[in-house]
Amino acid sequence: MFDAETQQAFMQEFLSENREAMDRVERGLLLLESDPTNHEWLNSVFRDMHTVKGNCRMMEFTRLEELTHTAESLLHLLREGKLVLRPAISNRLLAVLDAVRRSLLSIEQTGSEGDEDFTAQILQMGQCHEEVERPREAGPEILLETHPSPDFVPESAPHGGEKETRSNRLDSVRISIERLDTLMNQIGEMGATFNQLKYAISHHPQQIDQSLEGLEQHLQKVQGEVLQYRLQPIGQILDSYHRLVRDLAIETGKKVLLELTGEETEVDRSILISIKEVLGHVIRNAIDHGLESPDVRVELGKSPVGHLRIGAEQKHGQVYLDISDDGKGIDLNKVRAKALAKHLITMEQALAMKEPDIMRLIMAPGFSTAEQVSKISGRGTGLDVVQTAIDKLGGTITITSEAGLGTLFRLRIPQTMAIVPVLLVKTSQETYAVPQVNIVELVSFYGDEVARNIEGKMRSPMVRVREQLLPLASLRQALAMPVAGVDTALDLEQLQAKLELHVVVLQSEESLFGLEVDAIQEPAHLVIKPMGHMLAHISILAGTAVLPDGSVSFLLNVPELIKC
């Protein structure tokens, strides 16, 4: 018998290996629906199911072993060419994956495989075995060209139940022994430098600064190494949406092709967890509201198969996520009318609103243009949840749409919210942190230089930097949240009258602008925490951090500053 610690290690390995195998099986089955006779994919799916069965036998989970053994036998018939994968068979195999995942969750939480009855699933797969003796005359079917059988109900929980069975993979990480050794060596060097510092304090005070500098360097190396452990390819969650899109396509009677790009883009693990559900809401909205049914698309001269694209890339320390579809687009008049009917805006506001403002109304709590409530959407929740989640991450959302051509959601989020290199600045006797990834340069003007380099264009202050005029935002004014439309002429005169002016030149997407502050302080590496609930609505603040003196500083949300 193994001791408790060893048994626990075996159990964690069992759960981790089986979950990864289930993911590979699911991905393989979804690929096979477009190419049912691909032997490479069939062999891979069969091997992974065989592995899961063997693991269940080793750990003596007999009911799971029986279920996966039956699925393995069915996959063997497919691999031997005695059956061809069609929607009914694919549905049953995918349902097995869902059942295994539920059981793995039960094992993790209680130590037992639960009391779910697999008899019906085993019998359904047995019916497929019987078809070997009485083969179907019809040729292979492709899922996107057919409707599901009446008794099929998607079990991948497209409305959020997936979170409990899959998110725990994002809460743990596997690292190699080599990387652990590297981290251990760095910690050992930190310990040695710390001892040198203690010795210097007692015997050689003149060497304290040198020892502190060495300790800081080692600390930054450890922080960088740990940060690398936290970064994970975003494809880890993007791949899981193939199943979600498949099930939603079946439920809505639509044909949908999901295309992914940029899966290798790395994102902090904690942010991956936060955006996983966010992307699910946007995908549901695109399929339910954006993409037309196949017959409507054909009438419009489009392909009957709608395209849903998710792309990820990293720029300037930010991750850009684009979710686009080639559907009907957003009807701005309909959005405005619905917002008026729900009293979200007044008639005066409706007449004054520009296109981007109208577009953002779909993110308002309680907003929906659905004609009738469905399982997927129309309950008055969804995109407002997306807005709230992105705000908490210090990110932004932009929406663009063209009637008849489709809609694009662009999410911009920080790559990591753990340890962020920042520049500390001061305004109104308070210290704020500016992410270094957004900083282009620092400029200070003194005496007559101030008036020569500050101009007014379109009643807005501009700063001249290297012969280029840039919009100038005031951090003091942004923090006071001025009312739009207030005359800024006095502000311009006050700026030009200053004896000294300190400007941080920042980049937000493709735009450059200057941020006027009272003083520029030193750079720092800060551990950033999310904004508290009471302050989460302040869009120009992206997080909080404790400074070396014990005071609290706010991390500025640069994309929001340019709007002030």
PDB file of N, CA, C and O in Angstrom, residues 406-437:
ATOM      1  N   GLY A 406     -21.297  41.888 -41.253  1.00  0.00           N
ATOM      2  CA  GLY A 406     -20.852  41.261 -40.017  1.00  0.00           C
ATOM      3  C   GLY A 406     -20.449  42.251 -38.946  1.00  0.00           C
ATOM      4  O   GLY A 406     -20.560  43.471 -39.108  1.00  0.00           O
ATOM      5  N   THR A 407     -19.950  41.696 -37.845  1.00  0.00           N
ATOM      6  CA  THR A 407     -19.613  42.487 -36.659  1.00  0.00           C
ATOM      7  C   THR A 407     -18.265  42.034 -36.119  1.00  0.00           C
ATOM      8  O   THR A 407     -17.915  40.854 -36.185  1.00  0.00           O
ATOM      9  N   LEU A 408     -17.515  43.007 -35.580  1.00  0.00           N
ATOM     10  CA  LEU A 408     -16.226  42.720 -34.963  1.00  0.00           C
ATOM     11  C   LEU A 408     -16.221  43.242 -33.532  1.00  0.00           C
ATOM     12  O   LEU A 408     -16.497  44.419 -33.293  1.00  0.00           O
ATOM     13  N   PHE A 409     -15.926  42.371 -32.584  1.00  0.00           N
ATOM     14  CA  PHE A 409     -15.664  42.745 -31.200  1.00  0.00           C
ATOM     15  C   PHE A 409     -14.154  42.696 -31.009  1.00  0.00           C
ATOM     16  O   PHE A 409     -13.536  41.649 -31.226  1.00  0.00           O
ATOM     17  N   ARG A 410     -13.568  43.818 -30.583  1.00  0.00           N
ATOM     18  CA  ARG A 410     -12.128  43.828 -30.292  1.00  0.00           C
ATOM     19  C   ARG A 410     -11.940  44.038 -28.800  1.00  0.00           C
ATOM     20  O   ARG A 410     -12.340  45.065 -28.247  1.00  0.00           O
ATOM     21  N   LEU A 411     -11.370  43.043 -28.149  1.00  0.00           N
ATOM     22  CA  LEU A 411     -11.077  43.113 -26.722  1.00  0.00           C
ATOM     23  C   LEU A 411      -9.588  43.368 -26.553  1.00  0.00           C
ATOM     24  O   LEU A 411      -8.757  42.678 -27.164  1.00  0.00           O
ATOM     25  N   ARG A 412      -9.254  44.360 -25.751  1.00  0.00           N
ATOM     26  CA  ARG A 412      -7.853  44.660 -25.464  1.00  0.00           C
ATOM     27  C   ARG A 412      -7.644  44.512 -23.966  1.00  0.00           C
ATOM     28  O   ARG A 412      -8.275  45.199 -23.163  1.00  0.00           O
ATOM     29  N   ILE A 413      -6.758  43.597 -23.585  1.00  0.00           N
ATOM     30  CA  ILE A 413      -6.541  43.294 -22.172  1.00  0.00           C
ATOM     31  C   ILE A 413      -5.047  43.239 -21.889  1.00  0.00           C
ATOM     32  O   ILE A 413      -4.249  42.979 -22.800  1.00  0.00           O
ATOM     33  N   PRO A 414      -4.637  43.488 -20.647  1.00  0.00           N
ATOM     34  CA  PRO A 414      -3.205  43.376 -20.313  1.00  0.00           C
ATOM     35  C   PRO A 414      -2.742  41.932 -20.398  1.00  0.00           C
ATOM     36  O   PRO A 414      -3.511  41.011 -20.116  1.00  0.00           O
ATOM     37  N   GLN A 415      -1.494  41.736 -20.810  1.00  0.00           N
ATOM     38  CA  GLN A 415      -0.971  40.370 -20.899  1.00  0.00           C
ATOM     39  C   GLN A 415      -0.866  39.734 -19.521  1.00  0.00           C
ATOM     40  O   GLN A 415      -1.066  38.544 -19.350  1.00  0.00           O
ATOM     41  N   THR A 416      -0.533  40.549 -18.538  1.00  0.00           N
ATOM     42  CA  THR A 416      -0.436  40.037 -17.182  1.00  0.00           C
ATOM     43  C   THR A 416      -0.824  41.127 -16.204  1.00  0.00           C
ATOM     44  O   THR A 416      -0.644  42.311 -16.469  1.00  0.00           O
ATOM     45  N   MET A 417      -1.398  40.730 -15.090  1.00  0.00           N
ATOM     46  CA  MET A 417      -1.729  41.679 -14.026  1.00  0.00           C
ATOM     47  C   MET A 417      -1.008  41.273 -12.742  1.00  0.00           C
ATOM     48  O   MET A 417      -1.433  41.604 -11.649  1.00  0.00           O
ATOM     49  N   ALA A 418       0.110  40.588 -12.884  1.00  0.00           N
ATOM     50  CA  ALA A 418       0.836  40.130 -11.693  1.00  0.00           C
ATOM     51  C   ALA A 418       1.890  41.158 -11.291  1.00  0.00           C
ATOM     52  O   ALA A 418       1.658  42.003 -10.441  1.00  0.00           O
ATOM     53  N   ILE A 419       3.053  41.125 -11.920  1.00  0.00           N
ATOM     54  CA  ILE A 419       4.137  42.065 -11.611  1.00  0.00           C
ATOM     55  C   ILE A 419       4.339  42.937 -12.843  1.00  0.00           C
ATOM     56  O   ILE A 419       4.717  42.441 -13.909  1.00  0.00           O
ATOM     57  N   VAL A 420       4.071  44.227 -12.723  1.00  0.00           N
ATOM     58  CA  VAL A 420       4.066  45.120 -13.876  1.00  0.00           C
ATOM     59  C   VAL A 420       5.148  46.187 -13.731  1.00  0.00           C
ATOM     60  O   VAL A 420       5.182  46.890 -12.711  1.00  0.00           O
ATOM     61  N   PRO A 421       6.036  46.343 -14.721  1.00  0.00           N
ATOM     62  CA  PRO A 421       6.988  47.463 -14.708  1.00  0.00           C
ATOM     63  C   PRO A 421       6.226  48.770 -14.927  1.00  0.00           C
ATOM     64  O   PRO A 421       5.468  48.889 -15.899  1.00  0.00           O
ATOM     65  N   VAL A 422       6.417  49.735 -14.058  1.00  0.00           N
ATOM     66  CA  VAL A 422       5.659  50.985 -14.141  1.00  0.00           C
ATOM     67  C   VAL A 422       6.594  52.178 -13.954  1.00  0.00           C
ATOM     68  O   VAL A 422       7.742  52.028 -13.505  1.00  0.00           O
ATOM     69  N   LEU A 423       6.079  53.352 -14.286  1.00  0.00           N
ATOM     70  CA  LEU A 423       6.711  54.607 -13.941  1.00  0.00           C
ATOM     71  C   LEU A 423       5.795  55.314 -12.950  1.00  0.00           C
ATOM     72  O   LEU A 423       4.593  55.456 -13.214  1.00  0.00           O
ATOM     73  N   LEU A 424       6.341  55.747 -11.822  1.00  0.00           N
ATOM     74  CA  LEU A 424       5.541  56.445 -10.824  1.00  0.00           C
ATOM     75  C   LEU A 424       5.518  57.938 -11.151  1.00  0.00           C
ATOM     76  O   LEU A 424       6.555  58.539 -11.443  1.00  0.00           O
ATOM     77  N   VAL A 425       4.314  58.515 -11.145  1.00  0.00           N
ATOM     78  CA  VAL A 425       4.147  59.947 -11.375  1.00  0.00           C
ATOM     79  C   VAL A 425       3.296  60.510 -10.249  1.00  0.00           C
ATOM     80  O   VAL A 425       2.583  59.775  -9.561  1.00  0.00           O
ATOM     81  N   LYS A 426       3.367  61.824 -10.066  1.00  0.00           N
ATOM     82  CA  LYS A 426       2.615  62.442  -8.966  1.00  0.00           C
ATOM     83  C   LYS A 426       1.717  63.542  -9.515  1.00  0.00           C
ATOM     84  O   LYS A 426       2.128  64.333 -10.381  1.00  0.00           O
ATOM     85  N   THR A 427       0.497  63.583  -9.013  1.00  0.00           N
ATOM     86  CA  THR A 427      -0.467  64.633  -9.322  1.00  0.00           C
ATOM     87  C   THR A 427      -1.327  64.864  -8.095  1.00  0.00           C
ATOM     88  O   THR A 427      -1.802  63.896  -7.479  1.00  0.00           O
ATOM     89  N   SER A 428      -1.509  66.120  -7.721  1.00  0.00           N
ATOM     90  CA  SER A 428      -2.328  66.478  -6.545  1.00  0.00           C
ATOM     91  C   SER A 428      -1.837  65.750  -5.304  1.00  0.00           C
ATOM     92  O   SER A 428      -2.641  65.217  -4.524  1.00  0.00           O
ATOM     93  N   GLN A 429      -0.525  65.655  -5.163  1.00  0.00           N
ATOM     94  CA  GLN A 429       0.116  65.032  -3.996  1.00  0.00           C
ATOM     95  C   GLN A 429      -0.151  63.527  -3.889  1.00  0.00           C
ATOM     96  O   GLN A 429       0.133  62.921  -2.863  1.00  0.00           O
ATOM     97  N   GLU A 430      -0.708  62.927  -4.933  1.00  0.00           N
ATOM     98  CA  GLU A 430      -0.941  61.485  -4.947  1.00  0.00           C
ATOM     99  C   GLU A 430      -0.056  60.839  -6.007  1.00  0.00           C
ATOM    100  O   GLU A 430       0.217  61.433  -7.058  1.00  0.00           O
ATOM    101  N   THR A 431       0.386  59.612  -5.721  1.00  0.00           N
ATOM    102  CA  THR A 431       1.261  58.893  -6.645  1.00  0.00           C
ATOM    103  C   THR A 431       0.461  57.885  -7.460  1.00  0.00           C
ATOM    104  O   THR A 431      -0.351  57.133  -6.919  1.00  0.00           O
ATOM    105  N   TYR A 432       0.691  57.878  -8.767  1.00  0.00           N
ATOM    106  CA  TYR A 432       0.018  56.952  -9.676  1.00  0.00           C
ATOM    107  C   TYR A 432       1.069  56.190 -10.486  1.00  0.00           C
ATOM    108  O   TYR A 432       2.208  56.658 -10.655  1.00  0.00           O
ATOM    109  N   ALA A 433       0.688  55.024 -10.972  1.00  0.00           N
ATOM    110  CA  ALA A 433       1.600  54.167 -11.732  1.00  0.00           C
ATOM    111  C   ALA A 433       1.162  54.109 -13.191  1.00  0.00           C
ATOM    112  O   ALA A 433      -0.014  53.874 -13.487  1.00  0.00           O
ATOM    113  N   VAL A 434       2.103  54.324 -14.100  1.00  0.00           N
ATOM    114  CA  VAL A 434       1.846  54.256 -15.536  1.00  0.00           C
ATOM    115  C   VAL A 434       2.575  53.038 -16.094  1.00  0.00           C
ATOM    116  O   VAL A 434       3.796  52.907 -15.885  1.00  0.00           O
ATOM    117  N   PRO A 435       1.900  52.109 -16.776  1.00  0.00           N
ATOM    118  CA  PRO A 435       2.588  50.938 -17.331  1.00  0.00           C
ATOM    119  C   PRO A 435       3.699  51.353 -18.283  1.00  0.00           C
ATOM    120  O   PRO A 435       3.483  52.164 -19.189  1.00  0.00           O
ATOM    121  N   GLN A 436       4.881  50.802 -18.077  1.00  0.00           N
ATOM    122  CA  GLN A 436       6.022  51.176 -18.918  1.00  0.00           C
ATOM    123  C   GLN A 436       5.833  50.780 -20.372  1.00  0.00           C
ATOM    124  O   GLN A 436       6.398  51.413 -21.269  1.00  0.00           O
ATOM    125  N   VAL A 437       5.037  49.740 -20.640  1.00  0.00           N
ATOM    126  CA  VAL A 437       4.856  49.293 -22.023  1.00  0.00           C
ATOM    127  C   VAL A 437       4.171  50.356 -22.869  1.00  0.00           C
ATOM    128  O   VAL A 437       4.278  50.335 -24.100  1.00  0.00           O
TER     129      VAL A 437
END
